[in-house]
Amino acid sequence: MSTLNRDFTHVVVEQPGEPSVMTMTQSTLAMPAEGQVTISVYAAGVNGPDIKQRTGAYPPPVGASPIMGLEVAGEIVSIGKGVTQWQVGDKVCALVPGGGYAQLVNTYAAHCLPIPTGYSYVQAAALPETFFTVWGNVFIRAGLKAGETVLIHGGSGGIGTTAIQMASRLGAKVFATSGSAEKCQYCLEQGASMAINYNEESFVEPILAATQGVGVNVIMDIAGGDFINENLKAIATDGRMVSVAMQRGPQANVDIFRIMAKRVVWTGSTLRPQSVANKAQIAQGLAQQIWPLLNSGDINIPIDSIFPFSQVVQAHELMESGKHKGKIVLDLLAK
């Protein structure tokens, strides 16, 4: 273990509200617990759950840091008891249980992954949250396999971009939806075989036409609301639907008979409250199946915007605008 100055600067939200409620303060970080490491953060990803936490709609789980930020990249500066896979000085990206908008953060060693070949800290910080989310939901929970078809809603966002690239590179045929012609073109560039502008037409008929009336095997839904019944029309018999967000609302008037008739499995999850062991399992799958594709350049997640740490307010404003394509990252090394 190394000794280090435990005082660090981080974002704080005194009262939930608009992006402007975020300010900077200093605190003292505890030493890493057993199985944990301390990372000196050089870049941090910005994600939808951060927005919800800032507005008071997504409080951190018990025991998690109250500081926003769920993914980082940087250098390990301290290790806790029992950590053998990492050493001080190793450069990693990591899923963190909170605390990412900070100069220092503690997280579990099993939730760290090496920075892919040729990646900067900024590029690496854009990986963990969406990669863990997609692998855990689309590939573990929904069981997507090579040769199957998958519909990915919100294909131009961070999760959507990751899902399109992962699924297409691992042999699935990908359909996507997005909200504009420009964003649909972006989905095609990421590897989707077809992209549908949901603001101009229903996605059901194009999906059924493209699958000869069969429907898709898997649907990754970030929409909820009125999209749920439409999903049930577009899904195949014995299909699997996984919910990962509720951008069109948390309530749905569901046609239960359609679920029964098609034998649909509908599941979903949130990542942050899952056990250390579950997240470690996801990390192992990523290391085995996805990190080789990152190292070779077969998967390459675009970054829409990079903001210096001092401009976290502007980063959140862009995230909330929905105008971004790909990831938004905070660069803690930028002046």
mmCIF file of C-alpha atoms in Angstrom:
data_model
loop_
_atom_site.group_PDB
_atom_site.id
_atom_site.type_symbol
_atom_site.label_atom_id
_atom_site.label_comp_id
_atom_site.label_asym_id
_atom_site.label_seq_id
_atom_site.Cartn_x
_atom_site.Cartn_y
_atom_site.Cartn_z
ATOM 1 C CA MET A 1 0.000 0.000 0.000
ATOM 2 C CA SER A 2 1.108 3.525 -0.659
ATOM 3 C CA THR A 3 0.522 6.671 1.300
ATOM 4 C CA LEU A 4 -1.027 9.648 -0.394
ATOM 5 C CA ASN A 5 -2.653 12.955 0.353
ATOM 6 C CA ARG A 6 -6.273 11.991 0.948
ATOM 7 C CA ASP A 7 -7.679 15.494 0.488
ATOM 8 C CA PHE A 8 -9.379 15.810 -2.873
ATOM 9 C CA THR A 9 -11.653 18.085 -4.883
ATOM 10 C CA HIS A 10 -15.049 16.835 -5.999
ATOM 11 C CA VAL A 11 -18.461 17.953 -7.210
ATOM 12 C CA VAL A 12 -21.131 18.498 -4.579
ATOM 13 C CA VAL A 13 -24.900 19.028 -4.803
ATOM 14 C CA GLU A 14 -26.262 20.755 -1.710
ATOM 15 C CA GLN A 15 -29.872 20.741 -2.916
ATOM 16 C CA PRO A 16 -31.330 18.818 -5.897
ATOM 17 C CA GLY A 17 -32.099 20.913 -8.928
ATOM 18 C CA GLU A 18 -30.845 22.279 -12.236
ATOM 19 C CA PRO A 19 -27.220 21.796 -13.398
ATOM 20 C CA SER A 20 -26.259 25.063 -11.726
ATOM 21 C CA VAL A 21 -26.674 23.485 -8.264
ATOM 22 C CA MET A 22 -23.373 21.638 -8.785
ATOM 23 C CA THR A 23 -20.346 23.232 -7.143
ATOM 24 C CA MET A 24 -16.848 22.106 -6.118
ATOM 25 C CA THR A 25 -15.668 21.369 -2.618
ATOM 26 C CA GLN A 26 -12.904 19.439 -0.852
ATOM 27 C CA SER A 27 -13.147 16.348 1.349
ATOM 28 C CA THR A 28 -10.900 13.669 2.788
ATOM 29 C CA LEU A 29 -11.126 10.170 1.303
ATOM 30 C CA ALA A 30 -10.989 7.062 3.486
ATOM 31 C CA MET A 31 -8.390 4.422 2.695
ATOM 32 C CA PRO A 32 -9.663 1.634 0.405
ATOM 33 C CA ALA A 33 -11.502 -1.184 2.142
ATOM 34 C CA GLU A 34 -10.652 -4.840 1.686
ATOM 35 C CA GLY A 35 -10.895 -5.756 -1.987
ATOM 36 C CA GLN A 36 -10.839 -2.116 -3.069
ATOM 37 C CA VAL A 37 -8.386 0.231 -4.760
ATOM 38 C CA THR A 38 -8.045 3.998 -4.809
ATOM 39 C CA ILE A 39 -7.875 5.572 -8.256
ATOM 40 C CA SER A 40 -6.452 8.998 -9.039
ATOM 41 C CA VAL A 41 -9.124 10.096 -11.508
ATOM 42 C CA TYR A 42 -7.946 11.637 -14.780
ATOM 43 C CA ALA A 43 -11.289 11.436 -16.621
ATOM 44 C CA ALA A 44 -14.891 10.616 -15.719
ATOM 45 C CA GLY A 45 -17.883 9.710 -17.854
ATOM 46 C CA VAL A 46 -21.206 11.563 -17.667
ATOM 47 C CA ASN A 47 -24.333 9.383 -17.731
ATOM 48 C CA GLY A 48 -28.100 9.530 -17.419
ATOM 49 C CA PRO A 49 -28.146 8.267 -13.809
ATOM 50 C CA ASP A 50 -25.938 11.243 -12.854
ATOM 51 C CA ILE A 51 -28.664 13.583 -14.085
ATOM 52 C CA LYS A 52 -31.307 11.719 -12.105
ATOM 53 C CA GLN A 53 -29.156 11.781 -8.972
ATOM 54 C CA ARG A 54 -28.574 15.515 -9.323
ATOM 55 C CA THR A 55 -32.322 16.140 -9.517
ATOM 56 C CA GLY A 56 -33.039 13.922 -6.508
ATOM 57 C CA ALA A 57 -34.718 11.130 -8.503
ATOM 58 C CA TYR A 58 -31.988 8.489 -8.088
ATOM 59 C CA PRO A 59 -30.434 8.528 -4.605
ATOM 60 C CA PRO A 60 -27.245 6.502 -4.154
ATOM 61 C CA PRO A 61 -27.588 3.051 -2.573
ATOM 62 C CA VAL A 62 -26.795 2.599 1.105
ATOM 63 C CA GLY A 63 -23.047 2.747 1.647
ATOM 64 C CA ALA A 64 -22.254 4.287 -1.737
ATOM 65 C CA SER A 65 -20.547 7.643 -2.136
ATOM 66 C CA PRO A 66 -23.031 10.531 -2.369
ATOM 67 C CA ILE A 67 -20.796 12.102 -5.034
ATOM 68 C CA MET A 68 -22.052 11.686 -8.597
ATOM 69 C CA GLY A 69 -20.137 9.735 -11.226
ATOM 70 C CA LEU A 70 -20.232 6.026 -12.046
ATOM 71 C CA GLU A 71 -17.226 5.519 -14.341
ATOM 72 C CA VAL A 72 -13.648 6.773 -14.351
ATOM 73 C CA ALA A 73 -10.217 6.246 -15.833
ATOM 74 C CA GLY A 74 -6.938 6.938 -14.093
ATOM 75 C CA GLU A 75 -4.122 5.433 -12.092
ATOM 76 C CA ILE A 76 -4.263 3.196 -9.032
ATOM 77 C CA VAL A 77 -2.588 4.986 -6.130
ATOM 78 C CA SER A 78 -3.506 2.716 -3.227
ATOM 79 C CA ILE A 79 -4.686 -0.873 -2.756
ATOM 80 C CA GLY A 80 -6.670 -2.483 0.031
ATOM 81 C CA LYS A 81 -6.183 -5.843 1.697
ATOM 82 C CA GLY A 82 -6.658 -8.889 -0.478
ATOM 83 C CA VAL A 83 -6.075 -7.124 -3.787
ATOM 84 C CA THR A 84 -3.668 -9.155 -5.904
ATOM 85 C CA GLN A 85 -4.681 -8.449 -9.512
ATOM 86 C CA TRP A 86 -3.616 -4.773 -9.481
ATOM 87 C CA GLN A 87 -0.616 -2.812 -8.281
ATOM 88 C CA VAL A 88 0.010 0.845 -7.469
ATOM 89 C CA GLY A 89 0.752 2.603 -10.763
ATOM 90 C CA ASP A 90 -1.544 0.441 -12.905
ATOM 91 C CA LYS A 91 -3.651 2.432 -15.360
ATOM 92 C CA VAL A 92 -7.288 1.363 -15.377
ATOM 93 C CA CYS A 93 -10.831 2.299 -16.184
ATOM 94 C CA ALA A 94 -13.430 1.298 -13.643
ATOM 95 C CA LEU A 95 -17.052 1.122 -12.675
ATOM 96 C CA VAL A 96 -17.455 2.966 -9.386
ATOM 97 C CA PRO A 97 -20.390 2.870 -6.926
ATOM 98 C CA GLY A 98 -20.432 6.678 -6.910
ATOM 99 C CA GLY A 99 -17.742 9.270 -6.436
ATOM 100 C CA GLY A 100 -16.537 9.528 -10.028
ATOM 101 C CA TYR A 101 -16.780 13.325 -10.254
ATOM 102 C CA ALA A 102 -13.707 13.635 -8.061
ATOM 103 C CA GLN A 103 -9.922 13.649 -8.077
ATOM 104 C CA LEU A 104 -9.832 10.423 -6.034
ATOM 105 C CA VAL A 105 -12.272 7.537 -5.760
ATOM 106 C CA ASN A 106 -12.415 4.128 -4.116
ATOM 107 C CA THR A 107 -13.866 1.180 -6.003
ATOM 108 C CA TYR A 108 -13.632 -2.593 -6.063
ATOM 109 C CA ALA A 109 -10.588 -4.118 -7.694
ATOM 110 C CA ALA A 110 -12.846 -6.637 -9.458
ATOM 111 C CA HIS A 111 -14.675 -3.766 -11.176
ATOM 112 C CA CYS A 112 -11.519 -2.369 -12.806
ATOM 113 C CA LEU A 113 -10.374 -3.193 -16.326
ATOM 114 C CA PRO A 114 -7.153 -2.313 -18.139
ATOM 115 C CA ILE A 115 -7.189 0.719 -20.394
ATOM 116 C CA PRO A 116 -7.509 -0.666 -23.931
ATOM 117 C CA THR A 117 -4.606 -0.486 -26.337
ATOM 118 C CA GLY A 118 -4.100 3.028 -27.684
ATOM 119 C CA TYR A 119 -6.833 4.571 -25.552
ATOM 120 C CA SER A 120 -6.468 7.895 -23.762
ATOM 121 C CA TYR A 121 -7.848 8.346 -20.260
ATOM 122 C CA VAL A 122 -10.769 10.293 -21.740
ATOM 123 C CA GLN A 123 -11.611 7.494 -24.165
ATOM 124 C CA ALA A 124 -11.303 4.840 -21.472
ATOM 125 C CA ALA A 125 -13.543 6.757 -19.059
ATOM 126 C CA ALA A 126 -16.357 6.491 -21.601
ATOM 127 C CA LEU A 127 -16.450 2.693 -21.361
ATOM 128 C CA PRO A 128 -17.400 1.161 -17.992
ATOM 129 C CA GLU A 129 -20.936 2.345 -17.219
ATOM 130 C CA THR A 130 -22.418 1.622 -20.629
ATOM 131 C CA PHE A 131 -20.362 -1.522 -21.228
ATOM 132 C CA PHE A 132 -21.360 -3.034 -17.873
ATOM 133 C CA THR A 133 -24.993 -2.047 -18.521
ATOM 134 C CA VAL A 134 -25.155 -3.532 -22.006
ATOM 135 C CA TRP A 135 -23.258 -6.722 -21.200
ATOM 136 C CA GLY A 136 -25.269 -7.347 -18.031
ATOM 137 C CA ASN A 137 -28.622 -6.759 -19.697
ATOM 138 C CA VAL A 138 -28.394 -7.638 -23.377
ATOM 139 C CA PHE A 139 -25.953 -10.538 -23.157
ATOM 140 C CA ILE A 140 -26.432 -11.970 -19.643
ATOM 141 C CA ARG A 141 -30.088 -11.259 -18.836
ATOM 142 C CA ALA A 142 -31.499 -11.337 -22.386
ATOM 143 C CA GLY A 143 -28.973 -13.889 -23.639
ATOM 144 C CA LEU A 144 -28.398 -12.380 -27.093
ATOM 145 C CA LYS A 145 -26.465 -14.789 -29.324
ATOM 146 C CA ALA A 146 -24.743 -14.631 -32.691
ATOM 147 C CA GLY A 147 -27.227 -15.062 -35.518
ATOM 148 C CA GLU A 148 -30.130 -13.512 -33.596
ATOM 149 C CA THR A 149 -31.839 -10.173 -34.205
ATOM 150 C CA VAL A 150 -31.970 -7.309 -31.719
ATOM 151 C CA LEU A 151 -33.819 -3.979 -31.604
ATOM 152 C CA ILE A 152 -31.997 -1.229 -29.722
ATOM 153 C CA HIS A 153 -33.950 1.881 -28.803
ATOM 154 C CA GLY A 154 -32.134 5.193 -28.410
ATOM 155 C CA GLY A 155 -29.338 3.951 -30.630
ATOM 156 C CA SER A 156 -27.460 7.265 -30.792
ATOM 157 C CA GLY A 157 -26.936 7.656 -27.038
ATOM 158 C CA GLY A 158 -24.087 6.225 -25.009
ATOM 159 C CA ILE A 159 -25.862 2.976 -24.129
ATOM 160 C CA GLY A 160 -27.318 2.656 -27.608
ATOM 161 C CA THR A 161 -23.979 3.205 -29.329
ATOM 162 C CA THR A 162 -22.347 0.602 -27.120
ATOM 163 C CA ALA A 163 -25.158 -1.892 -27.639
ATOM 164 C CA ILE A 164 -25.111 -1.508 -31.431
ATOM 165 C CA GLN A 165 -21.368 -2.034 -31.623
ATOM 166 C CA MET A 166 -21.253 -4.950 -29.183
ATOM 167 C CA ALA A 167 -24.189 -6.791 -30.722
ATOM 168 C CA SER A 168 -23.115 -6.311 -34.324
ATOM 169 C CA ARG A 169 -19.491 -7.265 -33.672
ATOM 170 C CA LEU A 170 -20.567 -10.423 -31.846
ATOM 171 C CA GLY A 171 -22.681 -11.593 -34.766
ATOM 172 C CA ALA A 172 -26.219 -10.335 -34.156
ATOM 173 C CA LYS A 173 -28.280 -8.427 -36.710
ATOM 174 C CA VAL A 174 -29.057 -5.017 -35.234
ATOM 175 C CA PHE A 175 -32.033 -2.715 -35.734
ATOM 176 C CA ALA A 176 -32.141 0.648 -33.982
ATOM 177 C CA THR A 177 -34.423 3.591 -33.366
ATOM 178 C CA SER A 178 -33.520 7.225 -32.846
ATOM 179 C CA GLY A 179 -35.182 10.627 -32.995
ATOM 180 C CA SER A 180 -33.822 12.246 -36.163
ATOM 181 C CA ALA A 181 -32.498 11.403 -39.616
ATOM 182 C CA GLU A 182 -29.015 12.484 -38.553
ATOM 183 C CA LYS A 183 -29.076 10.240 -35.499
ATOM 184 C CA CYS A 184 -30.401 7.328 -37.554
ATOM 185 C CA GLN A 185 -27.489 7.727 -39.960
ATOM 186 C CA TYR A 186 -25.171 7.660 -36.951
ATOM 187 C CA CYS A 187 -26.737 4.344 -35.841
ATOM 188 C CA LEU A 188 -26.055 2.856 -39.274
ATOM 189 C CA GLU A 189 -22.431 3.981 -39.017
ATOM 190 C CA GLN A 190 -22.118 2.173 -35.676
ATOM 191 C CA GLY A 191 -23.228 -1.130 -37.190
ATOM 192 C CA ALA A 192 -27.037 -1.170 -37.288
ATOM 193 C CA SER A 193 -28.493 -2.715 -40.441
ATOM 194 C CA MET A 194 -31.555 -0.486 -40.220
ATOM 195 C CA ALA A 195 -32.404 2.646 -38.206
ATOM 196 C CA ILE A 196 -35.927 4.021 -37.761
ATOM 197 C CA ASN A 197 -36.838 7.599 -36.853
ATOM 198 C CA TYR A 198 -39.523 7.063 -34.192
ATOM 199 C CA ASN A 199 -40.615 10.706 -34.522
ATOM 200 C CA GLU A 200 -41.692 10.075 -38.116
ATOM 201 C CA GLU A 201 -43.034 6.517 -38.118
ATOM 202 C CA SER A 202 -43.836 3.532 -35.958
ATOM 203 C CA PHE A 203 -40.948 1.115 -35.708
ATOM 204 C CA VAL A 204 -43.249 -1.940 -35.659
ATOM 205 C CA GLU A 205 -44.019 -2.237 -39.368
ATOM 206 C CA PRO A 206 -40.411 -1.761 -40.573
ATOM 207 C CA ILE A 207 -39.172 -4.329 -38.031
ATOM 208 C CA LEU A 208 -41.778 -6.903 -39.056
ATOM 209 C CA ALA A 209 -41.058 -6.279 -42.736
ATOM 210 C CA ALA A 210 -37.309 -6.689 -42.222
ATOM 211 C CA THR A 211 -37.790 -9.948 -40.305
ATOM 212 C CA GLN A 212 -40.381 -11.451 -42.691
ATOM 213 C CA GLY A 213 -43.066 -11.003 -40.078
ATOM 214 C CA VAL A 214 -41.200 -12.920 -37.386
ATOM 215 C CA GLY A 215 -40.069 -10.010 -35.205
ATOM 216 C CA VAL A 216 -36.818 -9.588 -33.310
ATOM 217 C CA ASN A 217 -35.393 -12.038 -30.782
ATOM 218 C CA VAL A 218 -34.258 -9.384 -28.291
ATOM 219 C CA ILE A 219 -35.282 -5.803 -27.530
ATOM 220 C CA MET A 220 -33.196 -3.442 -25.408
ATOM 221 C CA ASP A 221 -35.657 -0.813 -24.228
ATOM 222 C CA ILE A 222 -34.654 2.531 -22.742
ATOM 223 C CA ALA A 223 -38.048 4.091 -23.469
ATOM 224 C CA GLY A 224 -40.725 2.414 -21.376
ATOM 225 C CA GLY A 225 -44.094 4.133 -21.489
ATOM 226 C CA ASP A 226 -45.983 3.767 -24.753
ATOM 227 C CA PHE A 227 -43.121 1.859 -26.405
ATOM 228 C CA ILE A 228 -43.750 -1.281 -24.337
ATOM 229 C CA ASN A 229 -46.844 -2.452 -26.200
ATOM 230 C CA GLU A 230 -45.209 -1.536 -29.509
ATOM 231 C CA ASN A 231 -42.234 -3.660 -28.500
ATOM 232 C CA LEU A 232 -44.565 -6.590 -27.868
ATOM 233 C CA LYS A 233 -45.859 -6.249 -31.431
ATOM 234 C CA ALA A 234 -42.313 -6.202 -32.850
ATOM 235 C CA ILE A 235 -40.849 -9.026 -30.767
ATOM 236 C CA ALA A 236 -40.646 -12.626 -31.942
ATOM 237 C CA THR A 237 -42.214 -15.631 -30.280
ATOM 238 C CA ASP A 238 -40.002 -16.664 -27.356
ATOM 239 C CA GLY A 239 -38.397 -13.213 -27.526
ATOM 240 C CA ARG A 240 -36.668 -11.464 -24.644
ATOM 241 C CA MET A 241 -37.208 -7.814 -23.759
ATOM 242 C CA VAL A 242 -34.907 -6.054 -21.288
ATOM 243 C CA SER A 243 -35.697 -2.641 -19.802
ATOM 244 C CA VAL A 244 -32.774 -0.423 -18.819
ATOM 245 C CA ALA A 245 -34.413 3.031 -18.619
ATOM 246 C CA MET A 246 -37.820 4.752 -18.773
ATOM 247 C CA GLN A 247 -37.311 7.847 -20.902
ATOM 248 C CA ARG A 248 -40.924 7.856 -22.118
ATOM 249 C CA GLY A 249 -42.329 7.176 -18.654
ATOM 250 C CA PRO A 250 -42.272 4.558 -15.880
ATOM 251 C CA GLN A 251 -45.855 3.347 -16.450
ATOM 252 C CA ALA A 252 -47.151 1.222 -19.320
ATOM 253 C CA ASN A 253 -50.600 -0.159 -20.180
ATOM 254 C CA VAL A 254 -49.407 -3.637 -21.135
ATOM 255 C CA ASP A 255 -51.194 -6.125 -23.379
ATOM 256 C CA ILE A 256 -50.617 -9.146 -21.143
ATOM 257 C CA PHE A 257 -52.137 -11.596 -23.619
ATOM 258 C CA ARG A 258 -49.478 -10.683 -26.174
ATOM 259 C CA ILE A 259 -46.786 -11.618 -23.633
ATOM 260 C CA MET A 260 -48.560 -14.937 -23.042
ATOM 261 C CA ALA A 261 -49.196 -15.698 -26.694
ATOM 262 C CA LYS A 262 -45.610 -15.020 -27.724
ATOM 263 C CA ARG A 263 -44.083 -16.482 -24.535
ATOM 264 C CA VAL A 264 -42.116 -13.258 -24.067
ATOM 265 C CA VAL A 265 -39.612 -12.961 -21.224
ATOM 266 C CA TRP A 266 -39.562 -9.362 -19.971
ATOM 267 C CA THR A 267 -36.763 -8.471 -17.591
ATOM 268 C CA GLY A 268 -34.599 -5.496 -16.680
ATOM 269 C CA SER A 269 -32.171 -4.166 -14.146
ATOM 270 C CA THR A 270 -30.410 -1.161 -12.718
ATOM 271 C CA LEU A 271 -26.659 -1.499 -12.433
ATOM 272 C CA ARG A 272 -25.669 0.540 -9.404
ATOM 273 C CA PRO A 273 -27.453 -1.441 -6.632
ATOM 274 C CA GLN A 274 -26.222 -4.844 -7.863
ATOM 275 C CA SER A 275 -23.879 -6.873 -5.698
ATOM 276 C CA VAL A 276 -20.111 -6.664 -5.900
ATOM 277 C CA ALA A 277 -20.110 -10.268 -7.143
ATOM 278 C CA ASN A 278 -22.611 -9.578 -9.942
ATOM 279 C CA LYS A 279 -20.598 -6.635 -11.207
ATOM 280 C CA ALA A 280 -17.410 -8.699 -10.998
ATOM 281 C CA GLN A 281 -19.074 -11.354 -13.171
ATOM 282 C CA ILE A 282 -19.953 -8.697 -15.744
ATOM 283 C CA ALA A 283 -16.367 -7.413 -15.675
ATOM 284 C CA GLN A 284 -15.063 -10.927 -16.332
ATOM 285 C CA GLY A 285 -17.337 -11.311 -19.349
ATOM 286 C CA LEU A 286 -16.209 -7.967 -20.724
ATOM 287 C CA ALA A 287 -12.549 -8.850 -20.228
ATOM 288 C CA GLN A 288 -12.982 -12.125 -22.093
ATOM 289 C CA GLN A 289 -15.371 -11.152 -24.885
ATOM 290 C CA ILE A 290 -15.224 -7.390 -25.426
ATOM 291 C CA TRP A 291 -11.811 -6.087 -24.385
ATOM 292 C CA PRO A 292 -10.074 -7.982 -27.248
ATOM 293 C CA LEU A 293 -12.397 -6.128 -29.657
ATOM 294 C CA LEU A 294 -11.452 -2.805 -28.045
ATOM 295 C CA ASN A 295 -7.752 -3.636 -28.183
ATOM 296 C CA SER A 296 -8.023 -4.493 -31.883
ATOM 297 C CA GLY A 297 -10.113 -1.428 -32.740
ATOM 298 C CA ASP A 298 -13.144 -3.466 -33.835
ATOM 299 C CA ILE A 299 -15.164 -1.614 -31.205
ATOM 300 C CA ASN A 300 -14.519 2.111 -30.885
ATOM 301 C CA ILE A 301 -17.050 4.201 -28.973
ATOM 302 C CA PRO A 302 -17.330 7.772 -30.300
ATOM 303 C CA ILE A 303 -17.101 10.637 -27.838
ATOM 304 C CA ASP A 304 -19.415 13.547 -28.558
ATOM 305 C CA SER A 305 -17.950 16.116 -26.191
ATOM 306 C CA ILE A 306 -15.140 16.571 -23.667
ATOM 307 C CA PHE A 307 -15.432 19.145 -20.906
ATOM 308 C CA PRO A 308 -12.813 20.234 -18.377
ATOM 309 C CA PHE A 309 -13.789 19.326 -14.815
ATOM 310 C CA SER A 310 -14.666 22.954 -14.106
ATOM 311 C CA GLN A 311 -17.394 22.811 -16.789
ATOM 312 C CA VAL A 312 -19.431 19.964 -15.276
ATOM 313 C CA VAL A 313 -22.515 22.215 -15.403
ATOM 314 C CA GLN A 314 -22.207 22.568 -19.182
ATOM 315 C CA ALA A 315 -21.675 18.806 -19.514
ATOM 316 C CA HIS A 316 -24.957 18.134 -17.719
ATOM 317 C CA GLU A 317 -26.755 20.733 -19.815
ATOM 318 C CA LEU A 318 -25.653 18.943 -22.975
ATOM 319 C CA MET A 319 -26.681 15.549 -21.583
ATOM 320 C CA GLU A 320 -30.138 16.867 -20.742
ATOM 321 C CA SER A 321 -30.547 18.496 -24.167
ATOM 322 C CA GLY A 322 -30.362 15.118 -25.889
ATOM 323 C CA LYS A 323 -28.332 16.671 -28.717
ATOM 324 C CA HIS A 324 -25.271 14.500 -28.172
ATOM 325 C CA LYS A 325 -24.316 11.411 -30.173
ATOM 326 C CA GLY A 326 -22.045 9.094 -28.215
ATOM 327 C CA LYS A 327 -20.464 9.825 -24.864
ATOM 328 C CA ILE A 328 -19.829 12.943 -22.780
ATOM 329 C CA VAL A 329 -16.647 12.940 -20.670
ATOM 330 C CA LEU A 330 -15.088 15.186 -18.027
ATOM 331 C CA ASP A 331 -11.325 15.681 -18.422
ATOM 332 C CA LEU A 332 -9.798 16.259 -14.993
ATOM 333 C CA LEU A 333 -6.353 16.934 -16.468
ATOM 334 C CA ALA A 334 -7.557 19.755 -18.727
ATOM 335 C CA LYS A 335 -6.856 23.281 -17.549
#
